[in-house]
């Protein structure tokens, strides 16, 4: 039986309806990885694509066995697709990269050399964002500022999910069972030795962004709510403020009644204060609800995703003695997922 070398570098590429870019992505990725000269695998995670992504990936796998495919049972979203890829990756270093070539594969070799120097996480920081809308650039910037203000972790400004992770870090991430998987927060939270390389973010090679405005908003909420409980404190702050205001108003009203004999009357005040308090209460309830909803989601303990099929993970690897056993364990741990 033909034995494939155990990959040293695994590259995970989540794809959702990416048929327009896959051939070019594969060409450039393979070229840059071959340049590095270490055994590698490319894992495409097909996140429930509805276009020709599945067919193209099957063809690509057929022509190069170093390219493997994990096909999820439906669209689970970018962050979950990455998590799925992490479970399947076998390399000593794992690189996360988008399918659309916005993150240039050529940067991987720089990441690998930093990794060789002892960094456990090497993230790419975007120097400029050519070809992205001003809206996206501005919202992204404010989002990172906000999340760093609100949470106790520091997420490097202007870094996406394009990064290299050492096996230690991958195992740490896999040990985190949470369902709201805000990867860049999680990577920063686990610690280890982190370094960065700067790169220019290119425009999308083809196709449209798969992040709708709604997906982006939900992603931002996940980021903030899974790493900070500051919004919960808003209730106390607003409560204290409105109580102080009410107290002050009461003193003024009583004072003016006692001194001038002009007792404050007027339904306007009543309506205003009801509106003010009602609004504050609803807001705080909503925020509580967000956390509660998330806690509910976590409590259901559902698997993060289901796999419909995999291509290329059955062949035994070279250095069978140790890797095979690991793989068996890995597979049985996953068996539940694959149902
Ligand atoms: N993606 C995914 N599932 C989704 C949405 C996106 O796997 O539900 C993948 C997509 O195929 C791409 C990466 O996530 O490889 C980043 O998406 P995109 O380029 O559309 O986002 P943007 O760069 O516009 O933020
Ligand atoms: Mg993109």
CSV table of N, CA and C in Angstrom, one decimal, residues 64-183:
chain,number,residue,atom,x,y,z
A,64,UNK,N,-4.5,15.4,-6.9
A,64,UNK,CA,-3.4,15.6,-5.9
A,64,UNK,C,-3.8,15.1,-4.6
A,65,UNK,N,-3.2,14.0,-4.1
A,65,UNK,CA,-3.7,13.4,-2.9
A,65,UNK,C,-3.3,14.1,-1.6
A,66,UNK,N,-2.4,15.2,-1.8
A,66,UNK,CA,-2.1,16.0,-0.6
A,66,UNK,C,-3.2,16.9,-0.3
A,67,UNK,N,-4.2,17.0,-1.2
A,67,UNK,CA,-5.3,17.9,-1.0
A,67,UNK,C,-6.5,17.1,-0.5
A,68,UNK,N,-7.0,17.4,0.6
A,68,UNK,CA,-8.0,16.6,1.3
A,68,UNK,C,-9.3,17.5,1.4
A,69,UNK,N,-10.4,16.8,1.6
A,69,UNK,CA,-11.6,17.6,1.7
A,69,UNK,C,-12.5,17.1,2.8
A,70,UNK,N,-13.0,18.0,3.6
A,70,UNK,CA,-14.0,17.7,4.6
A,70,UNK,C,-15.3,18.4,4.2
A,71,UNK,N,-16.3,17.6,4.0
A,71,UNK,CA,-17.6,18.2,3.5
A,71,UNK,C,-18.6,18.2,4.7
A,72,UNK,N,-19.0,19.4,5.1
A,72,UNK,CA,-19.9,19.5,6.2
A,72,UNK,C,-21.4,19.3,5.7
A,73,UNK,N,-22.2,18.9,6.6
A,73,UNK,CA,-23.6,18.5,6.2
A,73,UNK,C,-24.4,19.7,5.7
A,74,UNK,N,-24.1,20.9,6.2
A,74,UNK,CA,-24.8,22.1,5.7
A,74,UNK,C,-23.9,23.3,6.0
A,75,UNK,N,-24.4,24.5,5.8
A,75,UNK,CA,-23.6,25.7,6.1
A,75,UNK,C,-23.6,26.0,7.6
A,76,UNK,N,-22.4,25.8,8.2
A,76,UNK,CA,-22.3,26.1,9.6
A,76,UNK,C,-21.7,27.4,9.9
A,77,UNK,N,-21.1,28.0,8.9
A,77,UNK,CA,-20.4,29.3,9.1
A,77,UNK,C,-18.9,29.2,9.2
A,78,UNK,N,-18.3,30.3,8.8
A,78,UNK,CA,-16.8,30.3,8.7
A,78,UNK,C,-16.1,29.8,9.9
A,79,UNK,N,-16.4,30.3,11.1
A,79,UNK,CA,-15.7,29.9,12.3
A,79,UNK,C,-15.8,28.4,12.7
A,80,UNK,N,-17.0,27.9,12.4
A,80,UNK,CA,-17.2,26.5,12.7
A,80,UNK,C,-16.4,25.6,11.6
A,81,UNK,N,-16.4,26.1,10.4
A,81,UNK,CA,-15.7,25.4,9.3
A,81,UNK,C,-14.2,25.3,9.7
A,82,UNK,N,-13.7,26.4,10.2
A,82,UNK,CA,-12.3,26.4,10.7
A,82,UNK,C,-12.1,25.4,11.8
A,83,UNK,N,-13.0,25.4,12.7
A,83,UNK,CA,-12.9,24.4,13.8
A,83,UNK,C,-12.9,23.0,13.3
A,84,UNK,N,-13.7,22.7,12.3
A,84,UNK,CA,-13.8,21.4,11.7
A,84,UNK,C,-12.4,21.0,11.1
A,85,UNK,N,-11.9,22.0,10.4
A,85,UNK,CA,-10.6,21.8,9.8
A,85,UNK,C,-9.5,21.5,10.8
A,86,UNK,N,-9.6,22.2,11.9
A,86,UNK,CA,-8.5,22.0,13.0
A,86,UNK,C,-8.6,20.5,13.5
A,87,UNK,N,-9.8,20.0,13.6
A,87,UNK,CA,-9.9,18.6,14.1
A,87,UNK,C,-9.3,17.6,13.1
A,88,UNK,N,-9.3,17.9,11.8
A,88,UNK,CA,-8.8,17.0,10.9
A,88,UNK,C,-7.3,17.2,10.6
A,89,UNK,N,-6.8,18.4,10.9
A,89,UNK,CA,-5.4,18.7,10.5
A,89,UNK,C,-4.5,17.8,11.3
A,90,UNK,N,-3.4,17.4,10.6
A,90,UNK,CA,-2.4,16.5,11.3
A,90,UNK,C,-1.0,17.1,11.3
A,91,UNK,N,-0.9,18.3,10.8
A,91,UNK,CA,0.5,18.8,10.7
A,91,UNK,C,1.0,19.3,12.1
A,92,UNK,N,2.3,19.5,12.2
A,92,UNK,CA,2.9,20.1,13.4
A,92,UNK,C,2.6,21.6,13.4
A,93,UNK,N,2.3,22.2,12.2
A,93,UNK,CA,1.9,23.6,12.2
A,93,UNK,C,0.7,23.6,11.3
A,94,UNK,N,-0.3,24.4,11.7
A,94,UNK,CA,-1.5,24.5,10.9
A,94,UNK,C,-1.8,26.0,10.5
A,95,UNK,N,-2.0,26.2,9.2
A,95,UNK,CA,-2.3,27.5,8.7
A,95,UNK,C,-3.7,27.7,8.4
A,96,UNK,N,-4.3,28.8,8.8
A,96,UNK,CA,-5.7,29.1,8.4
A,96,UNK,C,-5.7,30.1,7.4
A,97,UNK,N,-6.4,29.9,6.3
A,97,UNK,CA,-6.4,30.9,5.2
A,97,UNK,C,-7.7,30.9,4.5
A,98,UNK,N,-8.1,32.1,4.0
A,98,UNK,CA,-9.4,32.2,3.3
A,98,UNK,C,-9.2,31.6,1.9
A,99,UNK,N,-10.3,31.2,1.3
A,99,UNK,CA,-10.3,30.6,-0.1
A,99,UNK,C,-10.1,31.7,-1.2
A,100,UNK,N,-10.4,32.9,-0.9
A,100,UNK,CA,-10.5,33.9,-1.9
A,100,UNK,C,-9.3,34.6,-2.3
A,101,UNK,N,-8.1,34.2,-1.8
A,101,UNK,CA,-6.8,34.7,-2.1
A,101,UNK,C,-6.7,36.2,-1.6
A,102,UNK,N,-7.5,36.6,-0.7
A,102,UNK,CA,-7.3,37.9,-0.1
A,102,UNK,C,-6.1,37.9,0.8
A,103,UNK,N,-5.8,36.7,1.4
A,103,UNK,CA,-4.6,36.5,2.1
A,103,UNK,C,-3.6,35.8,1.2
A,104,UNK,N,-2.5,36.4,0.8
A,104,UNK,CA,-1.6,35.8,-0.2
A,104,UNK,C,-0.9,34.6,0.4
A,105,UNK,N,-1.0,33.5,-0.3
A,105,UNK,CA,-0.4,32.2,0.2
A,105,UNK,C,1.1,32.4,0.3
A,106,UNK,N,1.7,33.3,-0.4
A,106,UNK,CA,3.2,33.5,-0.4
A,106,UNK,C,3.7,33.9,1.0
A,107,UNK,N,2.8,34.5,1.8
A,107,UNK,CA,3.2,34.9,3.2
A,107,UNK,C,3.4,33.7,4.1
A,108,UNK,N,2.8,32.6,3.7
A,108,UNK,CA,3.0,31.4,4.6
A,108,UNK,C,4.4,31.1,4.9
A,109,UNK,N,5.3,31.2,3.9
A,109,UNK,CA,6.7,30.9,4.1
A,109,UNK,C,7.3,31.7,5.2
A,110,UNK,N,6.9,33.0,5.2
A,110,UNK,CA,7.4,33.9,6.3
A,110,UNK,C,6.9,33.4,7.7
A,111,UNK,N,5.6,33.0,7.7
A,111,UNK,CA,5.0,32.5,8.9
A,111,UNK,C,5.8,31.3,9.4
A,112,UNK,N,6.1,30.4,8.4
A,112,UNK,CA,6.8,29.1,8.8
A,112,UNK,C,8.1,29.5,9.4
A,113,UNK,N,8.8,30.5,8.8
A,113,UNK,CA,10.2,30.7,9.4
A,113,UNK,C,10.1,31.3,10.8
A,114,UNK,N,9.1,32.1,11.0
A,114,UNK,CA,8.9,32.6,12.4
A,114,UNK,C,8.6,31.4,13.4
A,115,UNK,N,7.7,30.5,12.9
A,115,UNK,CA,7.4,29.3,13.6
A,115,UNK,C,8.7,28.5,14.0
A,116,UNK,N,9.5,28.4,13.0
A,116,UNK,CA,10.8,27.6,13.2
A,116,UNK,C,11.6,28.4,14.2
A,117,UNK,N,11.5,29.7,14.3
A,117,UNK,CA,12.2,30.4,15.3
A,117,UNK,C,11.6,30.3,16.7
A,118,UNK,N,10.5,29.6,16.8
A,118,UNK,CA,10.0,29.3,18.2
A,118,UNK,C,8.6,30.0,18.5
A,119,UNK,N,8.0,30.7,17.5
A,119,UNK,CA,6.7,31.3,17.8
A,119,UNK,C,5.6,30.2,17.6
A,120,UNK,N,4.6,30.3,18.5
A,120,UNK,CA,3.6,29.3,18.5
A,120,UNK,C,2.4,29.7,17.7
A,121,UNK,N,2.2,31.1,17.7
A,121,UNK,CA,1.1,31.6,16.8
A,121,UNK,C,1.8,32.7,16.0
A,122,UNK,N,1.6,32.7,14.7
A,122,UNK,CA,2.1,33.8,13.9
A,122,UNK,C,0.9,34.3,13.1
A,123,UNK,N,0.4,35.5,13.4
A,123,UNK,CA,-0.8,36.0,12.7
A,123,UNK,C,-0.4,37.0,11.7
A,124,UNK,N,-1.2,37.1,10.7
A,124,UNK,CA,-0.9,38.1,9.7
A,124,UNK,C,-1.6,39.4,10.0
A,125,UNK,N,-1.0,40.5,9.9
A,125,UNK,CA,-1.7,41.8,10.1
A,125,UNK,C,-1.8,42.5,8.8
A,126,UNK,N,-3.0,43.0,8.6
A,126,UNK,CA,-3.2,43.6,7.3
A,126,UNK,C,-2.7,45.0,7.2
A,127,UNK,N,-1.8,45.3,6.3
A,127,UNK,CA,-1.3,46.6,6.2
A,127,UNK,C,-2.3,47.6,5.5
A,128,UNK,N,-2.8,47.1,4.3
A,128,UNK,CA,-3.9,47.9,3.7
A,128,UNK,C,-4.9,46.9,3.2
A,129,UNK,N,-6.1,47.4,3.0
A,129,UNK,CA,-7.1,46.5,2.5
A,129,UNK,C,-7.6,47.0,1.2
A,130,UNK,N,-6.8,46.6,0.2
A,130,UNK,CA,-7.2,47.0,-1.1
A,130,UNK,C,-8.5,46.3,-1.5
A,131,UNK,N,-9.3,47.0,-2.2
A,131,UNK,CA,-10.5,46.4,-2.8
A,131,UNK,C,-11.6,46.0,-1.8
A,132,UNK,N,-11.5,46.6,-0.6
A,132,UNK,CA,-12.6,46.4,0.3
A,132,UNK,C,-13.4,47.7,0.5
A,133,UNK,N,-14.6,47.6,0.8
A,133,UNK,CA,-15.4,48.8,0.8
A,133,UNK,C,-15.0,49.6,2.0
A,134,UNK,N,-15.1,51.0,1.9
A,134,UNK,CA,-14.7,51.8,3.0
A,134,UNK,C,-15.5,51.4,4.3
A,135,UNK,N,-16.8,51.0,4.0
A,135,UNK,CA,-17.6,50.7,5.2
A,135,UNK,C,-17.0,49.5,5.9
A,136,UNK,N,-16.5,48.5,5.2
A,136,UNK,CA,-16.0,47.3,5.9
A,136,UNK,C,-14.7,47.7,6.6
A,137,UNK,N,-13.8,48.5,6.0
A,137,UNK,CA,-12.6,48.9,6.6
A,137,UNK,C,-12.9,49.7,7.9
A,138,UNK,N,-13.8,50.6,7.9
A,138,UNK,CA,-14.1,51.4,9.1
A,138,UNK,C,-14.8,50.6,10.1
A,139,UNK,N,-15.8,49.8,9.8
A,139,UNK,CA,-16.4,49.0,10.8
A,139,UNK,C,-15.4,48.0,11.4
A,140,UNK,N,-14.6,47.4,10.6
A,140,UNK,CA,-13.6,46.4,11.1
A,140,UNK,C,-12.7,47.1,12.2
A,141,UNK,N,-12.3,48.3,11.8
A,141,UNK,CA,-11.3,49.1,12.7
A,141,UNK,C,-12.0,49.3,14.1
A,142,UNK,N,-13.2,49.8,14.0
A,142,UNK,CA,-13.9,50.1,15.2
A,142,UNK,C,-14.3,48.9,16.0
A,143,UNK,N,-14.6,47.9,15.3
A,143,UNK,CA,-14.9,46.6,16.0
A,143,UNK,C,-13.7,46.1,16.8
A,144,UNK,N,-12.5,46.2,16.3
A,144,UNK,CA,-11.4,45.7,17.0
A,144,UNK,C,-11.1,46.6,18.2
A,145,UNK,N,-11.2,47.9,18.0
A,145,UNK,CA,-11.0,48.9,19.1
A,145,UNK,C,-12.0,48.6,20.2
A,146,UNK,N,-13.3,48.4,19.9
A,146,UNK,CA,-14.3,48.2,20.9
A,146,UNK,C,-14.0,46.9,21.7
A,147,UNK,N,-13.7,45.8,20.9
A,147,UNK,CA,-13.6,44.5,21.6
A,147,UNK,C,-12.3,44.6,22.5
A,148,UNK,N,-11.3,45.3,22.1
A,148,UNK,CA,-10.1,45.4,23.0
A,148,UNK,C,-10.4,46.2,24.2
A,149,UNK,N,-11.3,47.2,24.1
A,149,UNK,CA,-11.7,48.0,25.2
A,149,UNK,C,-12.5,47.2,26.2
A,150,UNK,N,-13.4,46.4,25.7
A,150,UNK,CA,-14.4,45.7,26.5
A,150,UNK,C,-13.9,44.4,27.1
A,151,UNK,N,-13.0,43.8,26.5
A,151,UNK,CA,-12.6,42.5,27.0
A,151,UNK,C,-11.3,42.4,27.6
A,152,UNK,N,-11.0,41.4,28.3
A,152,UNK,CA,-9.7,41.3,29.0
A,152,UNK,C,-8.6,40.6,28.1
A,153,UNK,N,-9.0,40.3,26.9
A,153,UNK,CA,-8.0,39.8,26.0
A,153,UNK,C,-7.6,40.9,25.0
A,154,UNK,N,-6.4,40.9,24.4
A,154,UNK,CA,-6.1,41.8,23.4
A,154,UNK,C,-6.0,41.2,22.1
A,155,UNK,N,-6.9,41.5,21.2
A,155,UNK,CA,-6.9,41.0,19.8
A,155,UNK,C,-6.1,41.9,19.0
A,156,UNK,N,-5.0,41.5,18.3
A,156,UNK,CA,-4.2,42.4,17.5
A,156,UNK,C,-5.1,43.1,16.5
A,157,UNK,N,-4.9,44.4,16.4
A,157,UNK,CA,-5.7,45.2,15.4
A,157,UNK,C,-5.5,44.7,14.0
A,158,UNK,N,-6.5,44.7,13.2
A,158,UNK,CA,-6.3,44.4,11.8
A,158,UNK,C,-5.7,43.0,11.5
A,159,UNK,N,-6.1,42.0,12.3
A,159,UNK,CA,-5.7,40.7,12.0
A,159,UNK,C,-6.9,39.9,11.8
A,160,UNK,N,-6.9,39.1,10.7
A,160,UNK,CA,-8.1,38.2,10.5
A,160,UNK,C,-7.8,36.8,11.0
A,161,UNK,N,-8.3,35.9,10.3
A,161,UNK,CA,-8.1,34.5,10.7
A,161,UNK,C,-6.8,33.9,10.0
A,162,UNK,N,-6.2,34.7,9.2
A,162,UNK,CA,-5.0,34.2,8.5
A,162,UNK,C,-3.9,34.1,9.5
A,163,UNK,N,-3.5,32.9,9.8
A,163,UNK,CA,-2.5,32.7,10.8
A,163,UNK,C,-1.9,31.3,10.9
A,164,UNK,N,-0.8,31.2,11.5
A,164,UNK,CA,-0.2,29.8,11.6
A,164,UNK,C,-0.3,29.5,13.1
A,165,UNK,N,-0.6,28.2,13.4
A,165,UNK,CA,-0.8,27.8,14.8
A,165,UNK,C,0.1,26.6,15.0
A,166,UNK,N,0.9,26.5,16.0
A,166,UNK,CA,1.6,25.4,16.4
A,166,UNK,C,0.7,24.3,16.9
A,167,UNK,N,1.1,23.0,16.8
A,167,UNK,CA,0.3,21.9,17.3
A,167,UNK,C,-0.3,22.1,18.7
A,168,UNK,N,0.6,22.7,19.6
A,168,UNK,CA,0.2,22.9,21.0
A,168,UNK,C,-1.1,23.8,21.0
A,169,UNK,N,-1.0,24.8,20.2
A,169,UNK,CA,-2.1,25.8,20.1
A,169,UNK,C,-3.4,25.2,19.6
A,170,UNK,N,-3.2,24.4,18.5
A,170,UNK,CA,-4.3,23.7,17.9
A,170,UNK,C,-5.0,22.8,19.0
A,171,UNK,N,-4.2,22.0,19.7
A,171,UNK,CA,-4.8,21.1,20.7
A,171,UNK,C,-5.5,22.0,21.8
A,172,UNK,N,-4.9,23.1,22.1
A,172,UNK,CA,-5.6,24.0,23.1
A,172,UNK,C,-6.9,24.4,22.6
A,173,UNK,N,-7.0,24.8,21.3
A,173,UNK,CA,-8.2,25.3,20.8
A,173,UNK,C,-9.3,24.2,20.7
A,174,UNK,N,-8.8,23.0,20.4
A,174,UNK,CA,-9.7,21.9,20.3
A,174,UNK,C,-10.2,21.5,21.7
A,175,UNK,N,-9.5,21.8,22.7
A,175,UNK,CA,-9.9,21.5,24.1
A,175,UNK,C,-10.9,22.5,24.6
A,176,UNK,N,-11.2,23.6,23.8
A,176,UNK,CA,-12.1,24.6,24.2
A,176,UNK,C,-13.5,24.2,23.6
A,177,UNK,N,-14.4,23.8,24.5
A,177,UNK,CA,-15.7,23.2,23.9
A,177,UNK,C,-16.7,24.2,23.5
A,178,UNK,N,-16.5,25.5,23.7
A,178,UNK,CA,-17.6,26.5,23.5
A,178,UNK,C,-18.1,26.5,22.0
A,179,UNK,N,-19.3,26.9,21.9
A,179,UNK,CA,-20.0,26.8,20.6
A,179,UNK,C,-19.9,28.1,19.8
A,180,UNK,N,-19.8,29.2,20.6
A,180,UNK,CA,-19.6,30.5,19.9
A,180,UNK,C,-18.2,30.6,19.6
A,181,UNK,N,-17.8,30.2,18.4
A,181,UNK,CA,-16.3,30.1,18.2
A,181,UNK,C,-15.8,31.4,17.5
A,182,UNK,N,-15.4,32.3,18.3
A,182,UNK,CA,-14.8,33.5,17.8
A,182,UNK,C,-13.3,33.2,17.8
A,183,UNK,N,-12.8,32.7,16.7
A,183,UNK,CA,-11.4,32.1,16.6
A,183,UNK,C,-10.3,33.1,17.0
